[in-house]
Each structure stands twice: as C-alpha cells, then as structure tokens.
mmCIF file of C-alpha atoms in Angstrom:
data_model
loop_
_atom_site.group_PDB
_atom_site.id
_atom_site.type_symbol
_atom_site.label_atom_id
_atom_site.label_comp_id
_atom_site.label_asym_id
_atom_site.label_seq_id
_atom_site.Cartn_x
_atom_site.Cartn_y
_atom_site.Cartn_z
ATOM 1 C CA MET A 1 29.830 9.612 105.355
ATOM 2 C CA SER A 2 33.492 8.563 105.280
ATOM 3 C CA ALA A 3 35.624 8.298 108.396
ATOM 4 C CA LEU A 4 37.524 11.457 107.519
ATOM 5 C CA GLU A 5 34.262 13.313 106.966
ATOM 6 C CA GLN A 6 32.939 12.130 110.337
ATOM 7 C CA ILE A 7 36.112 13.303 112.080
ATOM 8 C CA GLN A 8 36.117 16.660 110.305
ATOM 9 C CA ARG A 9 32.435 17.119 111.087
ATOM 10 C CA THR A 10 33.129 16.465 114.768
ATOM 11 C CA PHE A 11 35.817 19.143 114.903
ATOM 12 C CA ASP A 12 33.617 21.521 112.923
ATOM 13 C CA LEU A 13 30.698 21.085 115.327
ATOM 14 C CA ALA A 14 32.912 21.696 118.357
ATOM 15 C CA ARG A 15 34.459 24.729 116.685
ATOM 16 C CA ALA A 16 30.989 26.091 115.893
ATOM 17 C CA GLU A 17 30.255 25.930 119.621
ATOM 18 C CA GLY A 18 33.434 27.877 120.324
ATOM 19 C CA ARG A 19 35.319 25.058 122.005
ATOM 20 C CA ALA A 20 37.794 22.255 121.376
ATOM 21 C CA ALA A 21 36.676 18.642 121.026
ATOM 22 C CA LEU A 22 36.931 16.480 124.133
ATOM 23 C CA MET A 23 38.679 13.201 123.281
ATOM 24 C CA PRO A 24 38.969 10.834 126.273
ATOM 25 C CA TYR A 25 41.197 7.757 126.167
ATOM 26 C CA PHE A 26 40.287 4.503 127.893
ATOM 27 C CA THR A 27 41.836 1.039 127.919
ATOM 28 C CA ILE A 28 39.596 -1.756 126.642
ATOM 29 C CA GLY A 29 39.233 -4.441 129.299
ATOM 30 C CA TYR A 30 40.010 -2.336 132.379
ATOM 31 C CA PRO A 31 39.050 -3.041 135.119
ATOM 32 C CA ASP A 32 37.184 -5.838 133.310
ATOM 33 C CA LEU A 33 35.653 -6.119 129.878
ATOM 34 C CA GLN A 34 32.019 -5.504 130.827
ATOM 35 C CA THR A 35 32.828 -2.558 133.070
ATOM 36 C CA SER A 36 35.026 -0.977 130.408
ATOM 37 C CA PHE A 37 32.145 -1.327 127.944
ATOM 38 C CA GLU A 38 29.822 0.474 130.340
ATOM 39 C CA ILE A 39 32.452 3.135 131.004
ATOM 40 C CA VAL A 40 32.930 3.882 127.298
ATOM 41 C CA CYS A 41 29.154 4.207 126.909
ATOM 42 C CA ALA A 42 29.136 6.586 129.887
ATOM 43 C CA ILE A 43 31.969 8.617 128.354
ATOM 44 C CA ALA A 44 29.975 9.035 125.150
ATOM 45 C CA GLU A 45 26.720 9.829 126.937
ATOM 46 C CA SER A 46 28.459 12.462 129.055
ATOM 47 C CA GLY A 47 29.618 14.528 126.126
ATOM 48 C CA ALA A 48 32.812 13.155 124.602
ATOM 49 C CA ASP A 49 33.278 14.198 120.990
ATOM 50 C CA LEU A 50 35.709 11.469 119.960
ATOM 51 C CA ILE A 51 36.901 8.438 121.933
ATOM 52 C CA GLU A 52 40.340 6.881 121.868
ATOM 53 C CA LEU A 53 40.393 3.208 122.869
ATOM 54 C CA GLY A 54 43.589 1.501 123.943
ATOM 55 C CA ILE A 55 44.455 -1.989 122.725
ATOM 56 C CA PRO A 56 46.337 -3.658 125.612
ATOM 57 C CA PHE A 57 49.971 -4.565 124.913
ATOM 58 C CA SER A 58 52.661 -6.060 127.130
ATOM 59 C CA ASP A 59 55.317 -3.451 126.318
ATOM 60 C CA PRO A 60 53.583 -0.046 126.041
ATOM 61 C CA LEU A 61 56.669 2.142 125.612
ATOM 62 C CA ALA A 62 54.791 5.457 125.330
ATOM 63 C CA ASP A 63 52.668 4.913 128.416
ATOM 64 C CA GLY A 64 53.301 5.814 132.027
ATOM 65 C CA PRO A 65 52.464 3.774 135.136
ATOM 66 C CA THR A 66 48.707 4.408 135.117
ATOM 67 C CA ILE A 67 47.988 3.242 131.584
ATOM 68 C CA GLN A 68 50.586 0.486 131.908
ATOM 69 C CA TYR A 69 48.705 -0.780 134.946
ATOM 70 C CA SER A 70 45.375 -0.692 133.119
ATOM 71 C CA THR A 71 46.784 -2.579 130.141
ATOM 72 C CA GLN A 72 48.317 -5.247 132.375
ATOM 73 C CA VAL A 73 44.968 -5.766 134.075
ATOM 74 C CA ALA A 74 43.259 -5.958 130.689
ATOM 75 C CA LEU A 75 45.797 -8.520 129.446
ATOM 76 C CA GLN A 76 45.237 -10.580 132.587
ATOM 77 C CA ASN A 77 41.525 -10.404 131.746
ATOM 78 C CA GLY A 78 42.303 -12.071 128.422
ATOM 79 C CA VAL A 79 41.768 -9.003 126.251
ATOM 80 C CA ASN A 80 43.518 -9.122 122.878
ATOM 81 C CA ILE A 81 43.252 -7.462 119.486
ATOM 82 C CA HIS A 82 40.302 -9.664 118.514
ATOM 83 C CA THR A 83 38.492 -8.710 121.722
ATOM 84 C CA CYS A 84 39.042 -5.034 120.963
ATOM 85 C CA LEU A 85 37.585 -5.263 117.476
ATOM 86 C CA ASP A 86 34.536 -7.099 118.827
ATOM 87 C CA PHE A 87 34.278 -4.474 121.589
ATOM 88 C CA VAL A 88 33.800 -1.653 119.070
ATOM 89 C CA LYS A 89 31.474 -3.752 116.944
ATOM 90 C CA ASN A 90 29.299 -4.275 120.039
ATOM 91 C CA LEU A 91 29.378 -0.544 120.822
ATOM 92 C CA ARG A 92 28.081 0.210 117.333
ATOM 93 C CA GLU A 93 25.390 -2.443 117.665
ATOM 94 C CA GLN A 94 24.309 -0.721 120.886
ATOM 95 C CA GLY A 95 23.885 2.518 118.950
ATOM 96 C CA LEU A 96 27.008 4.432 120.006
ATOM 97 C CA THR A 97 27.842 6.863 117.179
ATOM 98 C CA THR A 98 30.804 8.797 118.623
ATOM 99 C CA PRO A 99 33.874 8.522 116.355
ATOM 100 C CA ILE A 100 36.371 5.977 117.714
ATOM 101 C CA PHE A 101 40.126 5.739 117.286
ATOM 102 C CA PHE A 102 42.107 2.687 118.268
ATOM 103 C CA MET A 103 45.442 3.356 119.938
ATOM 104 C CA GLY A 104 47.647 0.317 119.727
ATOM 105 C CA TYR A 105 51.273 -0.740 119.367
ATOM 106 C CA TYR A 106 52.670 -2.058 116.126
ATOM 107 C CA ASN A 107 53.645 -5.602 117.090
ATOM 108 C CA PRO A 108 50.091 -6.951 117.548
ATOM 109 C CA ILE A 109 48.997 -5.164 114.353
ATOM 110 C CA PHE A 110 51.919 -6.663 112.426
ATOM 111 C CA ASN A 111 51.099 -10.135 113.727
ATOM 112 C CA TYR A 112 47.428 -9.678 112.870
ATOM 113 C CA GLY A 113 48.306 -8.440 109.392
ATOM 114 C CA GLU A 114 48.262 -4.778 108.390
ATOM 115 C CA GLU A 115 45.739 -5.056 105.562
ATOM 116 C CA ARG A 116 43.555 -7.417 107.546
ATOM 117 C CA PHE A 117 43.637 -5.126 110.564
ATOM 118 C CA ALA A 118 42.794 -1.961 108.622
ATOM 119 C CA LYS A 119 39.852 -3.770 107.056
ATOM 120 C CA ALA A 120 38.722 -5.077 110.459
ATOM 121 C CA VAL A 121 38.880 -1.600 112.017
ATOM 122 C CA SER A 122 36.654 -0.260 109.278
ATOM 123 C CA GLU A 123 34.220 -3.169 109.449
ATOM 124 C CA CYS A 124 33.820 -3.002 113.228
ATOM 125 C CA GLY A 125 32.979 0.716 113.087
ATOM 126 C CA GLY A 126 36.273 2.399 113.948
ATOM 127 C CA GLN A 127 37.240 5.666 112.285
ATOM 128 C CA GLY A 128 40.924 5.876 112.994
ATOM 129 C CA LEU A 129 44.182 4.403 114.231
ATOM 130 C CA ILE A 130 47.090 5.719 116.307
ATOM 131 C CA VAL A 131 50.295 3.654 116.546
ATOM 132 C CA PRO A 132 52.716 5.520 118.825
ATOM 133 C CA ASP A 133 55.718 3.237 118.265
ATOM 134 C CA LEU A 134 55.562 3.326 114.455
ATOM 135 C CA PRO A 135 57.476 6.288 112.956
ATOM 136 C CA PRO A 136 55.576 7.978 110.104
ATOM 137 C CA GLU A 137 58.423 7.218 107.718
ATOM 138 C CA GLU A 138 57.968 3.495 108.350
ATOM 139 C CA ALA A 139 54.160 3.530 108.310
ATOM 140 C CA GLY A 140 53.656 3.790 104.561
ATOM 141 C CA GLU A 141 52.201 0.312 104.041
ATOM 142 C CA LEU A 142 49.863 0.531 107.027
ATOM 143 C CA ARG A 143 48.810 4.057 106.024
ATOM 144 C CA ARG A 144 47.979 2.832 102.497
ATOM 145 C CA ASN A 145 45.952 -0.027 103.905
ATOM 146 C CA CYS A 146 44.099 2.356 106.209
ATOM 147 C CA ARG A 147 43.316 4.690 103.309
ATOM 148 C CA ASN A 148 42.058 1.780 101.223
ATOM 149 C CA HIS A 149 39.609 0.933 104.000
ATOM 150 C CA GLN A 150 38.730 4.534 104.908
ATOM 151 C CA VAL A 151 40.478 4.490 108.263
ATOM 152 C CA ALA A 152 42.304 7.676 109.276
ATOM 153 C CA MET A 153 45.869 7.090 110.444
ATOM 154 C CA VAL A 154 47.013 9.684 112.935
ATOM 155 C CA HIS A 155 50.666 10.486 113.587
ATOM 156 C CA LEU A 156 52.290 12.143 116.589
ATOM 157 C CA ILE A 157 54.747 14.954 117.130
ATOM 158 C CA ALA A 158 56.535 15.859 120.357
ATOM 159 C CA PRO A 159 58.234 18.991 121.694
ATOM 160 C CA THR A 160 61.507 17.467 120.511
ATOM 161 C CA THR A 161 60.326 17.075 116.910
ATOM 162 C CA PRO A 162 62.260 19.544 114.700
ATOM 163 C CA PRO A 163 60.065 22.088 112.860
ATOM 164 C CA GLU A 164 60.848 20.678 109.417
ATOM 165 C CA ARG A 165 59.851 17.186 110.476
ATOM 166 C CA ARG A 166 56.689 18.481 112.158
ATOM 167 C CA GLN A 167 55.563 19.758 108.787
ATOM 168 C CA GLN A 168 56.304 16.437 107.097
ATOM 169 C CA ILE A 169 54.400 14.491 109.756
ATOM 170 C CA ALA A 170 51.445 16.878 109.607
ATOM 171 C CA GLU A 171 51.177 16.253 105.870
ATOM 172 C CA LEU A 172 51.090 12.474 106.456
ATOM 173 C CA SER A 173 48.618 12.502 109.346
ATOM 174 C CA GLU A 174 44.917 12.118 108.616
ATOM 175 C CA GLY A 175 41.966 13.294 110.703
ATOM 176 C CA PHE A 176 44.126 15.240 113.119
ATOM 177 C CA LEU A 177 47.705 15.616 114.289
ATOM 178 C CA TYR A 178 48.417 14.256 117.778
ATOM 179 C CA VAL A 179 50.598 16.745 119.654
ATOM 180 C CA VAL A 180 52.386 15.250 122.652
ATOM 181 C CA SER A 181 52.526 17.893 125.353
ATOM 182 C CA VAL A 182 55.563 16.641 127.247
ATOM 183 C CA THR A 183 58.879 14.934 126.727
ATOM 184 C CA GLY A 184 58.240 11.514 128.191
ATOM 185 C CA VAL A 185 55.430 9.036 128.662
ATOM 186 C CA THR A 186 51.704 9.409 129.331
ATOM 187 C CA GLY A 187 50.514 10.206 132.827
ATOM 188 C CA ALA A 188 48.534 12.832 134.688
ATOM 189 C CA ARG A 189 50.604 15.819 135.775
ATOM 190 C CA LYS A 190 49.806 18.605 138.200
ATOM 191 C CA THR A 191 51.398 21.138 135.901
ATOM 192 C CA LEU A 192 52.197 21.209 132.218
ATOM 193 C CA PRO A 193 55.454 22.570 130.723
ATOM 194 C CA PRO A 194 55.592 26.390 130.927
ATOM 195 C CA ASP A 195 56.512 26.656 127.252
ATOM 196 C CA LEU A 196 53.728 24.339 126.060
ATOM 197 C CA MET A 197 51.439 27.147 124.892
ATOM 198 C CA ASP A 198 54.203 28.688 122.777
ATOM 199 C CA PHE A 199 54.955 25.265 121.309
ATOM 200 C CA LEU A 200 51.276 24.725 120.428
ATOM 201 C CA ARG A 201 50.988 28.166 118.843
ATOM 202 C CA GLU A 202 54.084 27.435 116.762
ATOM 203 C CA VAL A 203 52.644 24.099 115.581
ATOM 204 C CA ARG A 204 49.268 25.754 114.959
ATOM 205 C CA ALA A 205 50.846 28.338 112.708
ATOM 206 C CA GLY A 206 52.509 25.661 110.600
ATOM 207 C CA THR A 207 49.572 23.483 109.599
ATOM 208 C CA LYS A 208 45.841 23.590 108.956
ATOM 209 C CA ILE A 209 45.111 20.015 110.038
ATOM 210 C CA PRO A 210 43.210 19.828 113.365
ATOM 211 C CA LEU A 211 45.533 19.552 116.361
ATOM 212 C CA ALA A 212 44.762 17.380 119.376
ATOM 213 C CA VAL A 213 47.000 17.595 122.419
ATOM 214 C CA GLY A 214 47.520 14.730 124.860
ATOM 215 C CA PHE A 215 49.914 13.253 127.449
ATOM 216 C CA GLY A 216 49.755 14.822 130.884
ATOM 217 C CA VAL A 217 46.387 16.571 130.678
ATOM 218 C CA SER A 218 44.668 15.824 133.960
ATOM 219 C CA THR A 219 42.374 18.634 135.121
ATOM 220 C CA PRO A 220 39.401 20.553 133.691
ATOM 221 C CA GLU A 221 41.426 23.743 134.013
ATOM 222 C CA GLN A 222 44.283 22.335 131.937
ATOM 223 C CA ALA A 223 41.852 21.068 129.294
ATOM 224 C CA ALA A 224 40.143 24.448 129.131
ATOM 225 C CA SER A 225 43.420 26.312 128.785
ATOM 226 C CA LEU A 226 44.775 24.045 126.043
ATOM 227 C CA GLY A 227 41.430 24.105 124.243
ATOM 228 C CA GLN A 228 41.924 27.790 123.490
ATOM 229 C CA ILE A 229 44.711 26.928 121.054
ATOM 230 C CA VAL A 230 44.108 23.395 119.755
ATOM 231 C CA ASP A 231 41.118 21.633 118.204
ATOM 232 C CA GLY A 232 41.001 18.665 120.551
ATOM 233 C CA VAL A 233 42.120 17.707 124.059
ATOM 234 C CA ILE A 234 42.921 14.093 124.981
ATOM 235 C CA VAL A 235 42.599 12.970 128.601
ATOM 236 C CA GLY A 236 43.653 9.404 129.424
ATOM 237 C CA SER A 237 45.599 8.641 132.593
ATOM 238 C CA ALA A 238 43.529 11.007 134.708
ATOM 239 C CA LEU A 239 40.343 9.257 133.579
ATOM 240 C CA ILE A 240 41.752 5.839 134.422
ATOM 241 C CA GLU A 241 42.796 7.153 137.835
ATOM 242 C CA VAL A 242 39.216 8.322 138.371
ATOM 243 C CA VAL A 243 37.995 4.789 137.686
ATOM 244 C CA ARG A 244 40.743 3.225 139.791
ATOM 245 C CA ARG A 245 39.881 5.268 142.877
ATOM 246 C CA ALA A 246 36.093 5.333 142.601
ATOM 247 C CA GLU A 247 33.687 3.184 144.544
ATOM 248 C CA GLN A 248 31.148 3.844 141.795
ATOM 249 C CA PRO A 249 33.204 4.109 138.577
ATOM 250 C CA LEU A 250 30.354 4.925 136.207
ATOM 251 C CA ARG A 251 29.130 7.809 138.310
ATOM 252 C CA ALA A 252 32.680 9.088 138.736
ATOM 253 C CA VAL A 253 33.359 8.909 134.996
ATOM 254 C CA ARG A 254 30.192 10.818 134.134
ATOM 255 C CA THR A 255 31.068 13.516 136.657
ATOM 256 C CA PHE A 256 34.640 13.882 135.420
ATOM 257 C CA ILE A 257 33.711 14.054 131.723
ATOM 258 C CA ARG A 258 31.053 16.666 132.434
ATOM 259 C CA GLU A 259 33.514 18.705 134.502
ATOM 260 C CA LEU A 260 35.936 18.669 131.568
ATOM 261 C CA GLN A 261 33.233 19.694 129.101
ATOM 262 C CA THR A 262 31.891 22.420 131.371
ATOM 263 C CA ALA A 263 35.330 23.934 131.915
ATOM 264 C CA MET A 264 36.126 23.926 128.208
ATOM 265 C CA ARG A 265 32.823 25.624 127.354
ATOM 266 C CA ARG A 266 33.032 28.147 130.193
ATOM 267 C CA ASN A 267 36.568 29.139 129.362
ATOM 268 C CA ILE A 268 35.758 29.886 125.737
ATOM 269 C CA ALA A 269 32.568 31.687 126.676
ATOM 270 C CA GLY A 270 34.457 33.814 129.153
#
C-alpha cells in the first residue's frame, strides 16, 4: 500500500466511525530521545490515527514558546535530522504501524539534500512531510522528489490565505491540507477564534482533499468541536505541556490522548 493510500485509508476508517482523525504532534528528542520514543509509542497505543513528528530546528518560525522550548531541549540532546530518520526506522522495527509525518523546516532539508531526504523518509517508514516555512510555489522540486519516493507533501493555509490561493494550495497538497486555525504561531489557547468554524466551512466547501486543523487546539472539547467539520485534528503544544508538567509523562500522555479520542467520539455520537 502506498503512502497516499495509507493516509486515505486512515481518514476513511475514522470517517466510517463518524469522527475525525486524531493527529498528535510531538518533538523528537524531548525531553530526551528515549523518553520521546516511549511517548510516541504511547501516543499510538492510546488511539492516535496519524502522528506528526517534529524535527528540531534552531529557528522554528511557525512555533510558539512551548514547541520552541521542546526543540531547544532536543537540540541540546544532540538530536538532528539523522537522529530523526533513525527514530522512525526504530519505531517501525518495533512494530508501530501508525502513519507518520515529519514536520521540519527547510534549511536542514536543503542541507541534507532534497532528493536524498525524500528517499530517506520513505526508507525509514515515513508517509509524509510538512515544511511550514517553504511556500508551495517554491516547493516544486521537493514535491517532485517526495512523489518519486511515495512521500506525501502537505501544504498549509491560514485564515489570511486568500480564497483563490487556498484553492491552488489545496490542489498541490497531498494526503491532506493543513489548515492553520489562528493568525500566528503554534501554542495552546484557551479559546479559538470565534470565526474559525465559518472559515473551516468555507475551506471545506472549496476542496475535497481531507482537511486537518492545527495550531492552538488544546482541549478535548475544542478537538471534538472542530472534528465535526474537518477530517483531522492536530494537537501539539498542549501535548508537550502535558509531558512538561507531568511527574509520570507516559501515564499523562495516555490519559490525554484517550480524553481527546473519547470527546471526539462522544461529540459525533451525540
């Protein structure tokens, strides 16, 4: 089964259960490499449908304080792009089958080599790639390399993206379209923009590609509400905060992921 088929199948299965896919984000190497490995396994075991793994970078422009902190810790732990590829390879060797997307910034990918990196993502067992600081119009070469190695390249739109450009980006994105919920950087928020639902409905009406919303989603209630409109919900900063504050991170992660899943199922059922 190709990467695109695996991704589509994941959304189809979630849709058949009447819910959106749960897509947690976590930074590789935070709070240390071994613990992050155990956390990602716990995320998968607790019901995540897809997992987004962050490649640490020194200048993460799209990320807020929480993810910035986690990436700095990971960098201090010596985590680099090679470590991240080995990390996913080890997950696959341990039997983890959940589809995995890398989320990384362009500079390390450019230095590694676009074709080489796309091939490495495929070979280690990754299904997709998200590069938030690479505009779709400038991603042609990387997108071609990803296609050649059956890696889905996902693009992002924001509330400030004009409707015409949204359509263009949706046509270029593969696997799903990443819809940024807020104007700004990542980070858990107590409330989401009041016009977010209207924005999502407008995007939904304009494309058939699965939509996944992220940035700012922090509570089971928010995930459940958003899951009524989109195909996937991405939760990152809130999950890292759970780990940061917990005395027993693995237990806390399992609890949080299950709370998210339960809320998303209950809301649809209700």
